[in-house]
Every structure is written in C-alpha cells, then in structure tokens.
Coordinates of C-alpha atoms and ligand atoms in Angstrom, one line a residue:
X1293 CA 113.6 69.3 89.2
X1294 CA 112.7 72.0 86.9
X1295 CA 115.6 75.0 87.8
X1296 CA 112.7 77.5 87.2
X1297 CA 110.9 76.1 90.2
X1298 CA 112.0 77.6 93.0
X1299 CA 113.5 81.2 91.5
X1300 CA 111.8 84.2 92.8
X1301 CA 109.0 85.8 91.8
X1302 CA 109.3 88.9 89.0
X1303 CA 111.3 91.7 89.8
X1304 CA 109.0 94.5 90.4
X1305 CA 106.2 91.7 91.2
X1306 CA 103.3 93.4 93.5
X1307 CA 102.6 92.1 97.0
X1308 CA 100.0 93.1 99.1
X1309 CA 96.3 92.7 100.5
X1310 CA 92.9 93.6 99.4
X1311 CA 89.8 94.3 101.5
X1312 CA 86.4 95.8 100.7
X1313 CA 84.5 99.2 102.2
X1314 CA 81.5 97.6 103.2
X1315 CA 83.1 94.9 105.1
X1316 CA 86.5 96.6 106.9
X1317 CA 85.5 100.2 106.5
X1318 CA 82.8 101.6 108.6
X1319 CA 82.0 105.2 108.9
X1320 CA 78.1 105.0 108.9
X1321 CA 76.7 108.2 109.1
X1322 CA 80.0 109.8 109.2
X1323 CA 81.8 112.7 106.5
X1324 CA 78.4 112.8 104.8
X1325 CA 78.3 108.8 103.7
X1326 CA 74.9 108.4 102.1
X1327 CA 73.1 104.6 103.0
X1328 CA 74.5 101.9 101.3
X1329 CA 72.8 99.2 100.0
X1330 CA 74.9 96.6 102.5
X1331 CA 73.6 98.6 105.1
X1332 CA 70.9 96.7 105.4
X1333 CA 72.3 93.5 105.8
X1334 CA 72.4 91.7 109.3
X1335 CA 75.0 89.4 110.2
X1336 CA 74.2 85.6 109.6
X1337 CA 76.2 82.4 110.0
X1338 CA 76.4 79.1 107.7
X1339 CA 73.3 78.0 109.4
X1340 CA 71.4 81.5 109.3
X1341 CA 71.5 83.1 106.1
X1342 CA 72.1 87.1 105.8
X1343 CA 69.0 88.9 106.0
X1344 CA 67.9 92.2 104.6
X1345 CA 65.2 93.9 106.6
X1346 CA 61.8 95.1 104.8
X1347 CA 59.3 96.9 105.7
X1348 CA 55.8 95.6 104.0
X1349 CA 53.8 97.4 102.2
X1350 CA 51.2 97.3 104.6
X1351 CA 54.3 99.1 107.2
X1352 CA 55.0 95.4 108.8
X1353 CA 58.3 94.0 109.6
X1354 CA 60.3 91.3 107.5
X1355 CA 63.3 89.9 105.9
X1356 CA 64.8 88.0 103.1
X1357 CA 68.0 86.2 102.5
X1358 CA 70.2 88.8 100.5
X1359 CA 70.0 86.9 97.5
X1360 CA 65.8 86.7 97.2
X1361 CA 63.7 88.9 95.8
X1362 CA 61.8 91.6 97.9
X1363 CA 58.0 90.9 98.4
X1364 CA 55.9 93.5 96.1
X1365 CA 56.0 97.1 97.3
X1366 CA 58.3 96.1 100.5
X1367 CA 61.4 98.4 100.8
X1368 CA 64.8 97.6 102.6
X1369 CA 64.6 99.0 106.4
X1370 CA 67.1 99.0 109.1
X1371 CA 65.7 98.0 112.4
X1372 CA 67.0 99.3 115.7
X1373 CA 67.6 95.9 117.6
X1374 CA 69.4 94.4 114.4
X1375 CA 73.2 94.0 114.1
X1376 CA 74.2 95.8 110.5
X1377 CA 78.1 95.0 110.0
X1378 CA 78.9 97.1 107.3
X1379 CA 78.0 100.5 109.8
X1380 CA 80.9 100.1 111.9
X1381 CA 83.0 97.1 110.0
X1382 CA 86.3 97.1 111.6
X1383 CA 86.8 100.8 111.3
X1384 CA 89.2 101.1 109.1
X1385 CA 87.6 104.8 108.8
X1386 CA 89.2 106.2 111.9
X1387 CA 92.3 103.1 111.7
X1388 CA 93.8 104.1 108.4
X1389 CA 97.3 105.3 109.2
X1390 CA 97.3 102.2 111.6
X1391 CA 96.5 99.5 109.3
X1392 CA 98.3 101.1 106.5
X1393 CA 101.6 101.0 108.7
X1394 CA 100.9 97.6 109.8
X1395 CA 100.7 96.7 105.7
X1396 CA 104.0 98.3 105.1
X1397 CA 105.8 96.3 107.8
X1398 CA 105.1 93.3 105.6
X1399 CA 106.4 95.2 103.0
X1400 CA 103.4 95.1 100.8
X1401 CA 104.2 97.3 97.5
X1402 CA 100.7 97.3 96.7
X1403 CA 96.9 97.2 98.7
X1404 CA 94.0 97.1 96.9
X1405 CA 90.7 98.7 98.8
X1406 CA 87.5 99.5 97.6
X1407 CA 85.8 102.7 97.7
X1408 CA 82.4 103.9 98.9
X1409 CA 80.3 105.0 96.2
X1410 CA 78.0 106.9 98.7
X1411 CA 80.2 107.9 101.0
X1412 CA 81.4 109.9 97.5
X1413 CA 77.9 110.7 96.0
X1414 CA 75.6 109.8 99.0
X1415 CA 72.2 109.9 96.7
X1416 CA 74.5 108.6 93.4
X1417 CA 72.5 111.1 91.8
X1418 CA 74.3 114.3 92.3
X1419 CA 75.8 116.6 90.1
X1420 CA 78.8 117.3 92.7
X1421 CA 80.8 114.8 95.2
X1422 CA 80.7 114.9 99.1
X1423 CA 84.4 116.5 99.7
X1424 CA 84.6 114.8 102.6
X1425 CA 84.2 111.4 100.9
X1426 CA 86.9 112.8 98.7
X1427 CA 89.1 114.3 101.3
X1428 CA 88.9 110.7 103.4
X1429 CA 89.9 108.2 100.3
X1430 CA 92.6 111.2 99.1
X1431 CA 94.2 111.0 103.0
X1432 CA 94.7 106.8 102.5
X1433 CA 96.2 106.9 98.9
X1434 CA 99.0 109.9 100.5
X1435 CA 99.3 107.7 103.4
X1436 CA 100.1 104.6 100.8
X1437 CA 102.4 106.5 99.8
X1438 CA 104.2 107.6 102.3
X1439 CA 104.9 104.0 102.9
X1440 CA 106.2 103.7 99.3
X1441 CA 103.0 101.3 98.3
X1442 CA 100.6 101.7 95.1
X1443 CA 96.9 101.7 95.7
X1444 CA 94.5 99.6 93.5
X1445 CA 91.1 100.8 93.5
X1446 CA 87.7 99.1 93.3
X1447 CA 85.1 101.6 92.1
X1448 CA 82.8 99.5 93.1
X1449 CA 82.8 96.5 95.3
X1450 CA 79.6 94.9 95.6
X1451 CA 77.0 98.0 96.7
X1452 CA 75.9 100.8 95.7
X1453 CA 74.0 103.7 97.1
X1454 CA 70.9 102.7 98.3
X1455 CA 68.6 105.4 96.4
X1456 CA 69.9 104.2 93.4
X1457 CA 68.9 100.8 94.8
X1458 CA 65.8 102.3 96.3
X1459 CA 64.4 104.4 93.5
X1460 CA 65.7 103.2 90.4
X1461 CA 66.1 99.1 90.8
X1462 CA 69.7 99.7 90.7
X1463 CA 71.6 97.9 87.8
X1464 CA 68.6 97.3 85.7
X1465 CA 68.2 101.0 85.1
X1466 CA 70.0 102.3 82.5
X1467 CA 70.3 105.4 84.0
X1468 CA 72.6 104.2 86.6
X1469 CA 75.4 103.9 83.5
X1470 CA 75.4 107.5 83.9
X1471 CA 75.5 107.8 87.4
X1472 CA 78.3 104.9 87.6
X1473 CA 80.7 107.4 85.0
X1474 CA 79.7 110.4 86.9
X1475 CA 81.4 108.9 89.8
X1476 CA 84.3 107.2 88.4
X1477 CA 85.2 110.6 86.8
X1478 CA 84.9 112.1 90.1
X1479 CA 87.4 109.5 90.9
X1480 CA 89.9 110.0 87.9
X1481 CA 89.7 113.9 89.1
X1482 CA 90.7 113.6 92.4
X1483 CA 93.1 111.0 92.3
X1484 CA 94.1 110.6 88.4
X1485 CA 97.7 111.7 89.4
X1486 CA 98.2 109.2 92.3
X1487 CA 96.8 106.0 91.0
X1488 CA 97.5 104.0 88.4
X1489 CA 95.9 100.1 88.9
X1490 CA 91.9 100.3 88.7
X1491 CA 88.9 97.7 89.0
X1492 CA 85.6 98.8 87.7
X1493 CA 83.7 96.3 89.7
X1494 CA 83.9 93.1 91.6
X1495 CA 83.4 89.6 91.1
X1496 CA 80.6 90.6 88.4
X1497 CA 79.8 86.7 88.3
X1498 CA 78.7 86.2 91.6
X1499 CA 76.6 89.5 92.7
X1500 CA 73.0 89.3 93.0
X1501 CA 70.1 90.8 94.7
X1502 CA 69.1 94.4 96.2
X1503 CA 72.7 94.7 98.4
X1504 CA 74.9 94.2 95.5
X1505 CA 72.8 95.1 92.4
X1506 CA 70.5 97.2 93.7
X1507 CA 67.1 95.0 92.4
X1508 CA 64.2 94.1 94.3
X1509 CA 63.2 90.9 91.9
X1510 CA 65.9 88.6 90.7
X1511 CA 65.2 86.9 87.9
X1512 CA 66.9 86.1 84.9
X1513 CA 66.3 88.7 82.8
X1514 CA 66.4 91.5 85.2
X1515 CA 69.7 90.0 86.4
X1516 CA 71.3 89.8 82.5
X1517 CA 70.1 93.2 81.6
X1518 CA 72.0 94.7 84.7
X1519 CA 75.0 92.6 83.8
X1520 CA 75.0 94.0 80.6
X1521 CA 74.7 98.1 81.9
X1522 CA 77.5 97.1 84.2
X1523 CA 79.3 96.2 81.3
X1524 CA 78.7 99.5 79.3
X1525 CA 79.7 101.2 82.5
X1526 CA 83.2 99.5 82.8
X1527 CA 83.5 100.2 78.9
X1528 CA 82.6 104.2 78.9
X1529 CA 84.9 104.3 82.7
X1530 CA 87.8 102.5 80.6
X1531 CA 87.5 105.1 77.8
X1532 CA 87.1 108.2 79.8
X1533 CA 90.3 106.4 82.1
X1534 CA 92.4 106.6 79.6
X1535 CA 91.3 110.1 78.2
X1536 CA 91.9 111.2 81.3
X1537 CA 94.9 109.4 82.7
X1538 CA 96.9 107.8 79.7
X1539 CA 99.2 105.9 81.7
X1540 CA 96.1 104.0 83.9
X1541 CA 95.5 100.4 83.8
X1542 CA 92.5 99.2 84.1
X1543 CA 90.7 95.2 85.1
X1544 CA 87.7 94.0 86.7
X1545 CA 87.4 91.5 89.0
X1546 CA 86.2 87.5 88.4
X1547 CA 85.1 85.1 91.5
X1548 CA 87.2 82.0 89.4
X1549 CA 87.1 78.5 91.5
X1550 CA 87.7 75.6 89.0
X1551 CA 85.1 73.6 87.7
X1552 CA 85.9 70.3 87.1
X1553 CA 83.9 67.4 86.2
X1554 CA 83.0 65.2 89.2
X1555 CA 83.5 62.2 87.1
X1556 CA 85.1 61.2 83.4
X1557 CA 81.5 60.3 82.7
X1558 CA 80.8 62.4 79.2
X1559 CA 77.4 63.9 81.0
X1560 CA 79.5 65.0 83.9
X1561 CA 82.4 66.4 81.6
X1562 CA 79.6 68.0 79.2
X1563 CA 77.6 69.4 82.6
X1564 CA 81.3 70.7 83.9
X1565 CA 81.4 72.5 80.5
X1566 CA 78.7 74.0 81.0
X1567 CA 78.7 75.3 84.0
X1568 CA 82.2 76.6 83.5
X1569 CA 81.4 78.4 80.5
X1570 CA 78.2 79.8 82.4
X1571 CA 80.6 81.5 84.7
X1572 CA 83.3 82.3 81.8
X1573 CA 80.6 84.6 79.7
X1574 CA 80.6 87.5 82.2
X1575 CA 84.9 87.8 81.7
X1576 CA 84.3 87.0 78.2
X1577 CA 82.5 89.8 77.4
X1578 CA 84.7 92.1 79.3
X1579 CA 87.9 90.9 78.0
X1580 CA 87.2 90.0 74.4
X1581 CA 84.9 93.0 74.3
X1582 CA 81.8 91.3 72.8
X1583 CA 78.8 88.2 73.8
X1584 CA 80.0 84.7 73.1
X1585 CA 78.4 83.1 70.4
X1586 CA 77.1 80.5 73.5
X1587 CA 75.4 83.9 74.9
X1588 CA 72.4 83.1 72.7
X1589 CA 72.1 79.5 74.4
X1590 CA 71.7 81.0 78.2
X1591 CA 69.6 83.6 76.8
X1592 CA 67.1 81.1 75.5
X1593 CA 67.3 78.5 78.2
X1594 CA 66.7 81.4 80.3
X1595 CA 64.1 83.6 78.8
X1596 CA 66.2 86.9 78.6
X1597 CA 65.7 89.3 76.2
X1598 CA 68.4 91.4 76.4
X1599 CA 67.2 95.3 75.6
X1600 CA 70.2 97.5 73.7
X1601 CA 71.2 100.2 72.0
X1602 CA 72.3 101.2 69.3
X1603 CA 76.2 101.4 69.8
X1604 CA 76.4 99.5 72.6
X1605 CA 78.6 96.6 71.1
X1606 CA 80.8 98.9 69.6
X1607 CA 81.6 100.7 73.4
X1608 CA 81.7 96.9 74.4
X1609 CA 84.6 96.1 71.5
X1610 CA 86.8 99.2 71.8
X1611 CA 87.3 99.4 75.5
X1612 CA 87.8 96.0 77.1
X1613 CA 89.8 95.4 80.0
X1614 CA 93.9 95.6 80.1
X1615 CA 94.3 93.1 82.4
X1616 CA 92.4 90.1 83.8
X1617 CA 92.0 90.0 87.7
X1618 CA 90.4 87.5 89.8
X1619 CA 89.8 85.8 93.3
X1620 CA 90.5 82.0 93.8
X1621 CA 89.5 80.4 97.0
X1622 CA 89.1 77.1 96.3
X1623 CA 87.2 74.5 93.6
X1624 CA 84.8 72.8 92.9
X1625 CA 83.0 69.4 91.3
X1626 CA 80.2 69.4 88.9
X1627 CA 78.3 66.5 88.3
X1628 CA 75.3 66.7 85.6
X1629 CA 72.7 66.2 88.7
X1630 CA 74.3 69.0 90.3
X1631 CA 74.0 71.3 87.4
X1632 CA 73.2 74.8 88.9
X1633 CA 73.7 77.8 86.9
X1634 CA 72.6 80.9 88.4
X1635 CA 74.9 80.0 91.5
X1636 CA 77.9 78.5 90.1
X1637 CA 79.9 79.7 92.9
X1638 CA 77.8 78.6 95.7
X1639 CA 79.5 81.1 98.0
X1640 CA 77.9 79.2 100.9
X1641 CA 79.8 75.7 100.3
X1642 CA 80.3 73.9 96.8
X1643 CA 80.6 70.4 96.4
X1644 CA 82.9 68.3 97.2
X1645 CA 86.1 66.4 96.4
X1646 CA 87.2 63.8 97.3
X1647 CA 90.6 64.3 96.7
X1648 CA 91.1 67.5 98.7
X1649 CA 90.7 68.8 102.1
X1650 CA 88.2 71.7 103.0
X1651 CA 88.5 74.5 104.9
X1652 CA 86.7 75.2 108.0
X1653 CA 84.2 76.8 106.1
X1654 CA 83.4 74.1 103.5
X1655 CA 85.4 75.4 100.7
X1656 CA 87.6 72.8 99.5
X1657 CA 91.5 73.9 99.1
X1658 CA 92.8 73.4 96.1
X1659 CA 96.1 75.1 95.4
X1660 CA 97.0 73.1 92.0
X1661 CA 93.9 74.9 90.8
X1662 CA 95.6 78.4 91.3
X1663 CA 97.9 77.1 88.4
X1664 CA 95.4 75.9 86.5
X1665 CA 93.3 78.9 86.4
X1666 CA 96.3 81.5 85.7
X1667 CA 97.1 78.9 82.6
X1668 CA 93.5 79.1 81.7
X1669 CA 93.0 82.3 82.0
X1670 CA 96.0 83.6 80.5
X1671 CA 95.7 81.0 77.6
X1672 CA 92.0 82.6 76.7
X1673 CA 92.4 85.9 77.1
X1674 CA 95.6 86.4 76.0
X1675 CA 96.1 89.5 79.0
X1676 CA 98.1 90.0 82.3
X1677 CA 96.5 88.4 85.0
X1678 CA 96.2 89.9 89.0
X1679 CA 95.3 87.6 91.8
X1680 CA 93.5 90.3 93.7
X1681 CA 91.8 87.8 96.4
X1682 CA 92.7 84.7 98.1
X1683 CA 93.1 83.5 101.3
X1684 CA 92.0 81.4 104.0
X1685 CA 88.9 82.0 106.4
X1686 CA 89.1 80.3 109.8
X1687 CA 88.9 80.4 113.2
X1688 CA 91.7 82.0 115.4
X1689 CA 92.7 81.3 118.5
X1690 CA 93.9 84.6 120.5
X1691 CA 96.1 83.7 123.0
X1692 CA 99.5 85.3 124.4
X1693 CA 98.6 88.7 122.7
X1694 CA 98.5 86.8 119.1
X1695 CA 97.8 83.7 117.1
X1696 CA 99.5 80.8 116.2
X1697 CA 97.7 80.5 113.1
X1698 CA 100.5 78.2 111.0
X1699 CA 97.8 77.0 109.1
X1700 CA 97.2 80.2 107.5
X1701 CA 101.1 79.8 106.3
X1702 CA 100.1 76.5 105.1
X1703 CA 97.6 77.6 102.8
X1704 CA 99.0 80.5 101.4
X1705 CA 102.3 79.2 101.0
X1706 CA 100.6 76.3 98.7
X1707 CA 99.4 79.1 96.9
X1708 CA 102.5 81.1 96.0
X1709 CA 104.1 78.1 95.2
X1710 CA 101.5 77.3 92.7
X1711 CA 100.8 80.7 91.3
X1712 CA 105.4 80.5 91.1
X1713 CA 105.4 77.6 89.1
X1714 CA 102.7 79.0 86.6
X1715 CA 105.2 82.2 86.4
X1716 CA 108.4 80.6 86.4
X1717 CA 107.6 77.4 84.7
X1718 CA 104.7 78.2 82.4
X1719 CA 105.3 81.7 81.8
X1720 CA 101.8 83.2 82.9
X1721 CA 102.7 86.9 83.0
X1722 CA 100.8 87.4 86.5
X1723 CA 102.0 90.8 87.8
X1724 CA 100.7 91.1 91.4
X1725 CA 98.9 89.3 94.3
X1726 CA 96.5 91.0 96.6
X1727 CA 96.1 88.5 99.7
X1728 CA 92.5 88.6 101.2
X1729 CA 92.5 90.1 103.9
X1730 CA 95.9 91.6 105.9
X1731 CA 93.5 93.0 108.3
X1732 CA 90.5 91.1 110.1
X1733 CA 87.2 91.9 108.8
X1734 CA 83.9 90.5 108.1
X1735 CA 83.0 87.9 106.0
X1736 CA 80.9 88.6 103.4
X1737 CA 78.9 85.5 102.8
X1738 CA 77.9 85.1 106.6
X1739 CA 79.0 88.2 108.4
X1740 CA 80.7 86.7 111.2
X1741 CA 84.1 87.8 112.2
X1742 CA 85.5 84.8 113.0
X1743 CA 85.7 84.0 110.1
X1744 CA 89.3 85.3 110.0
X1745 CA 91.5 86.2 107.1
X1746 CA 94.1 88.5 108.5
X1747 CA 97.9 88.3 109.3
X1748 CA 97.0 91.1 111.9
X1749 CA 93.9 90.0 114.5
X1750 CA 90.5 92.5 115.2
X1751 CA 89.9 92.5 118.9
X1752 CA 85.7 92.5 117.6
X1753 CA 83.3 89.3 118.1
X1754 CA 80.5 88.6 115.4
X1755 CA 77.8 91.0 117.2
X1756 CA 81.0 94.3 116.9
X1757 CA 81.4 93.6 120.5
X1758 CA 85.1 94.6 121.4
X1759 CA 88.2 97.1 121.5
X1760 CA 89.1 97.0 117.9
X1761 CA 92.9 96.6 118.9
X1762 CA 94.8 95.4 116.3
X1763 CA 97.7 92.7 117.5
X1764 CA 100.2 90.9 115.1
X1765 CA 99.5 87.4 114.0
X1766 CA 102.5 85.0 113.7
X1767 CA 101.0 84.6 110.0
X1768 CA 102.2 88.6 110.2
X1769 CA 106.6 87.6 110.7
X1770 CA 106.1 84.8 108.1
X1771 CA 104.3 86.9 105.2
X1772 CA 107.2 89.6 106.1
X1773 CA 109.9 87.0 105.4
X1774 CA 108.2 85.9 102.0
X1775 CA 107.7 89.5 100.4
X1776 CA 111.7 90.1 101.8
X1777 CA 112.4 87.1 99.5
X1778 CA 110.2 88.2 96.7
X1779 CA 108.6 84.6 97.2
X1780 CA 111.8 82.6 97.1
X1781 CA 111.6 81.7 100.6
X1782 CA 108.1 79.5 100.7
X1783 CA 109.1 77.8 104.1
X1784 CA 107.1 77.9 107.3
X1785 CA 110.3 78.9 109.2
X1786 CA 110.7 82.2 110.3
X1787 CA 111.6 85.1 113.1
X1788 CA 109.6 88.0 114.8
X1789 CA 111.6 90.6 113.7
Ligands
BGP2965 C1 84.8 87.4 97.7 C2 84.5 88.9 97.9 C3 85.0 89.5 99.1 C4 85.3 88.5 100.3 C5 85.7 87.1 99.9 C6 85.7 86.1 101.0 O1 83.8 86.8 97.0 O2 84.9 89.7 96.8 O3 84.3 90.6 99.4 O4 84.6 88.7 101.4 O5 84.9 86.6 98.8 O6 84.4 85.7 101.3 P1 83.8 85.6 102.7 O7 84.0 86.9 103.3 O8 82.4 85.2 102.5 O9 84.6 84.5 103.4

C-alpha cells in the first residue's frame, strides 16, 4: 500500500456544501426580488420534462420543455394553477441562521451559495441595487461568519433576471456584458471585504434555453455567441475583482463527467474525443484565456459565425480564471452512434456502463472518475482545482424523525477517497470540496424534491406541500466525523454526537 493513501486531507483543506438560489432559496416577491427567469419553470419528473409557460402571440396558453425554443412572438407566463419551485424553494430566505448553524455542526469551513441577480437588480438594468437584496446576502455572509466559515459566491447560477431575458434575448445581447459587471461590482462593493472565493457563472457547458440564458431560440449560433459574452463578462468581472479586492480568487464552474469511449474501437475512441473536447472548449477558453485551435471545427460543423470586437481576445487572454472548479456526478460512454454534441451531459440520464452501477436517477457512479478528472484537469490547465458539486440524489425514507440514508455515506465516501488519493498520491493541488447539497432542495433537472441530496431532510413533497422542518440525517453524524478527521477517517462507522 502506497503510505500516502490513507493520510489526511491538506491542512487548511475547505469542507463544506454548495446549493443554488433558484433551487433552495425562495423569496418570490419578497425584499424587492425582481422575476427570475427560473420562475417560470414548473416542476417535472424523469418522465415529464420541465416546462416553461408561454403565452402565444395570439394571448393563448402553452409550454415548452426548458431547453426548446419559444414559438415566435410567445413570451414566458406564470400561470396561477401551475407549481413554480423556484418561488418558494425550500426557503432558505427566512431559514438562513438555521441552515447556516446546521452547516457549522458538520464543521464545514466553507459553503458555497449562489446569489440572486434580481433579487439585487430586479430589472438587471438599473443604475442602483435593491438594498434589500443587498442587506439579505450581507446578513448570510456575517452569519457565515459567525460560525467561523468562508463563503464562496456564484454570481450567477443558472438565471438571470427575466427582463433581461424578456427584452433583450438575454446572453446573446451584448449589452448584458454591461449589465452582468454592473452587478458583480455591486457585489465587490458590498461584500469585497468579507469574501474572498468567487464563481462568475455556473456549469457554462450545460446551460441552455430562456431559464438559464435568457434566449427564446436555441440554436447554434445564438447559443455560441452568448457563450462567448459570458466569457467577456467573467474576463472584465475578473479584472475589475482584482482592482477592487487584490487578495480575491476567482473560478467558474464546469459540469465535468468523464467521457470515455464505449469501446476500444478507433471510431468509438475518435467519437469519445470528440465529444470530450466539445465539452472541454468552454473551460478552455476560460482557463487558457483564448479559442482552441479545434474552435474553428465546431464552428463550421455548426454554422456559427461568431460576431467580435475589437479587443475582445485580448480581455479573454489577460484575465482568465485562477482556479478551475467543477461538479462531477457521475460518467459516461460515448460510442460514435451515440455522438451528441450540443448535450454532452445529458442531464436527464447518459449512457450506460456496464461496468458501474447507477444511481436512482440513471446517473452511473463512478468514483474512480473523480480521480481521473482532477488528474486531467489539473494536468491541462496547470491551476488549483475546487470540487464545488457532487453528491448523490435519491430517495429518502423519513422514518423515526430521520433517515437512515447509509447509502449516501457510501457514495460520498467513495468520492473522498478518490478525490484523497489524487491529492495524496498524485499530487493534484485540489483545495476545497463543496458537497451538493447539505440541505434538501430541488432538483434542478426535474424539480422534484425527492430527489434528495442533503445530510439534513426538508419536511416539503414535490408540489411544496409541507412544514419545511429541517431534521438531521444519519448522513449528518457521519459527514461530522469525516470533516473532524480532515478525511482520514473514510469509514461508515460513526456516533450521534
Ligand atoms: C448541477 C447544477 C445544480 C444541481 C446539480 C444536481 O448541474 O449546477 O444546480 O442541481 O446539477 O442536479 P439535479 O438537481 O438535477 O439532480
């Protein structure tokens, strides 16, 4: 045995959770939070797709899946009869002091959260921010740390404000750069002083559509051109951060799941290639600071004509990231007749392999693949890496005031042990882990809530039917007695105290 293999983790390694507004927050309509483009999106399942509600042109009623384009002239509409998680989430708005103490009890030293862009700037357009929307996200970064733990900040986490979304076609407007800087500075303002760690966006290489790009019409080239103003906007944020706040770091967030080739077939391995690559360009540009030279490929294959300035590749160049973050769930197999590029994460399944078991929601688990990736990604880019998601959704049983969810333990155990042995064995300087989520909340990809991640159980069903009590999982204890060890202890033994 390797006598790196079981040491602890880093000395002042972060431990903590991560969660998104839209999802755990709530607060519609409340401190002066403008619409958000999730607002609009009902709850779903695996079988029934997410909708967001329209209204025609012609003033009729309809819906699309939130990744599909909008009909000509139809505008996003919330309907009175419809179910809308994001408005109440799990109400982390008026639970904050709660949740935040429950956190600390683990011990977590960090917790990243996401803020509401138009619960700041309702419109995105204004000159000044809501106080209120100030006032609220300045009360939970105190409250952090009170309990001695850092906050990492999403700027923005999938949304936006939904007159961006409405008026300007969101990300494709270049306009919305200015709006995006407008708001981060807000940020930097109010909370420069108390916060060092900061994401400019999430999981750019999975977000689509009017709720988390703000477009009515997904296509290629509307969907590239966005990409690349969200780009310029993480840039200019990243220069202005450190202007402002020399001692800030700054990442953005990847969805990573490795690709591997379904077969040693060269098509297959070529196809896997591909596809990987596909996913790698959005990082890429971020990290390295300019296109790939394999940029020009996708761009023909796809049609895009990509409109810039002048200037724009030397923002892209100067300001790149500091550090690499990303979520891992799980992997995947790509096989050249199950080549699909614009989805390579397939948020709603993935395919198969036969070598690993899935988890209740069809993502295979794959824990080697945590090692793999933080080798990869470290190996390419050359910059600290942050495991700011990962987790395991599934369905809880309440009983005896709690659950006995030791397959939760299972999983994430697994996954220490493997993100361990890239630290300790092949020295990948990772610096932090943000489990997904401490707290139940709803799932993004179906809006249910029982699709659980939490070590602490939501008393709310998938329709927000419930008490919203918060009770201790046994998943809770254990994850206590892991950060105590700094990761040393891995077992599935433990004690409730
Ligand atoms: C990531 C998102 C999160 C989160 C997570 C789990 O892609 O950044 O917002 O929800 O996936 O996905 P789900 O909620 O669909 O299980």
């Amino acid at each position: 045995m390797n006598d790196n293999e079981n040491k602890a983790f880093p000395k002042d390694f972060l431990w903590g959770g991560a969660t998104a507004d839209f999802q755990y927050e709530g607060g519609f309509g409340e401190g002066g939070r403008g619409t958000n483009s999730q607002d609009f999106v009902t709850d779903g399942s695996i079988q029934r797709r997410r909708q967001i509600t329209l209204q025609l042109k012609d003033g009729s009623r309809s819906s699309v899946n939130s990744l599909e384009s909008f009909p000509d002239g139809a505008e996003a509409k919330m309907y009175d009869d419809e179910y809308y998680p994001s408005h109440k989430a799990v109400d982390f708005y008026h639970h904050y002091k709660e949740d935040i103490a429950l956190m600390a009890e683990m011990g977590f030293n960090v917790y990243r959260f996401s803020i509401c862009w138009s619960r700041i700037f309702p419109k995105g357009t204004e000159e000044k921010p809501n106080p209120e929307g100030i006032a609220f996200y300045r009360n939970v970064i105190d409250e952090l740390h009170k309990h001695g733990m850092e906050p990492l900040i999403t700027i923005c986490h999938d949304e936006m404000p939904d007159y961006l979304a409405r008026h300007y076609n969101g990300w494709e407007n270049r306009y919305v750069i200015e709006c995006y800087v407008r708001y981060a500075k807000a940020l930097f303002e109010a909370y420069g002083d108390k916060v060092k760690y900061w994401l400019t966006f999430n999981e750019l290489n999975a977000i689509h559509g009017y709720s988390k790009i703000g477009v009515h019409k997904m296509t290629p080239q509307v969907y590239y051109q966005a990409q690349h103003h969200m780009f310029l906007a993480s840039s200019l944020t990243i220069k202005m951060g450190h202007e402002m706040m020399p001692n800030a770091k700054f990442g953005a967030m990847f969805a990573m799941s490795e690709m591997y080739p379904a077969t040693c077939k060269p098509e297959d391995i070529m196809a896997a290639y591909l596809q990987r690559r596909e996913n790698y360009f959005f990082i890429d540009v971020m990290a390295r600071g300019r296109y790939p030279n394999y940029a020009a490929e996708i761009f023909e294959r796809k049609h895009v004509t990509l409109k810039k300035e002048d200037g724009d590749d030397e923002i892209l160049a100067k300001y790149p990231l500091d550090f690499v973050s990303f979520s891992y769930y799980r992997s995947t197999t790509v096989a050249k007749d199950n080549f699909k590029c614009m989805d390579p994460m397939g948020i709603m399944g993935g395919n198969p392999n036969p070598y690993l078991e899935s988890a209740p929601w069809g993502w295979p688990i794959d824990p080697l693949g945590l090692r793999y990736c933080l080798n990869e990604l470290y190996d390419r880019y050359q910059k600290p890496l942050f495991v700011v998601e990962n987790g395991l959704g599934a369905v809880d049983k309440f009983e005896d005031g709690t659950v006995h969810d030791e397959y939760r333990m299972k999983y994430l155990a697994d996954h220490f042990k493997a993100m361990r042995d890239a630290i300790n064995i092949d020295h990948v300087p990772c610096f932090g882990y943000t489990m997904w989520a401490p707290i139940d909340l709803v799932s993004l990809s179906t809006g249910e809530m029982k699709k659980r991640y939490g070590f602490v159980y939501v008393d709310m069903d998938d329709k927000g039917n419930g008490t919203l009590k918060r009770y201790k999982k046994d998943s809770f204890w254990w994850m206590k007695k892991v950060i105590a060890s700094n990761g040393a202890d891995l077992s599935l033994e433990y004690e409730k105290k």
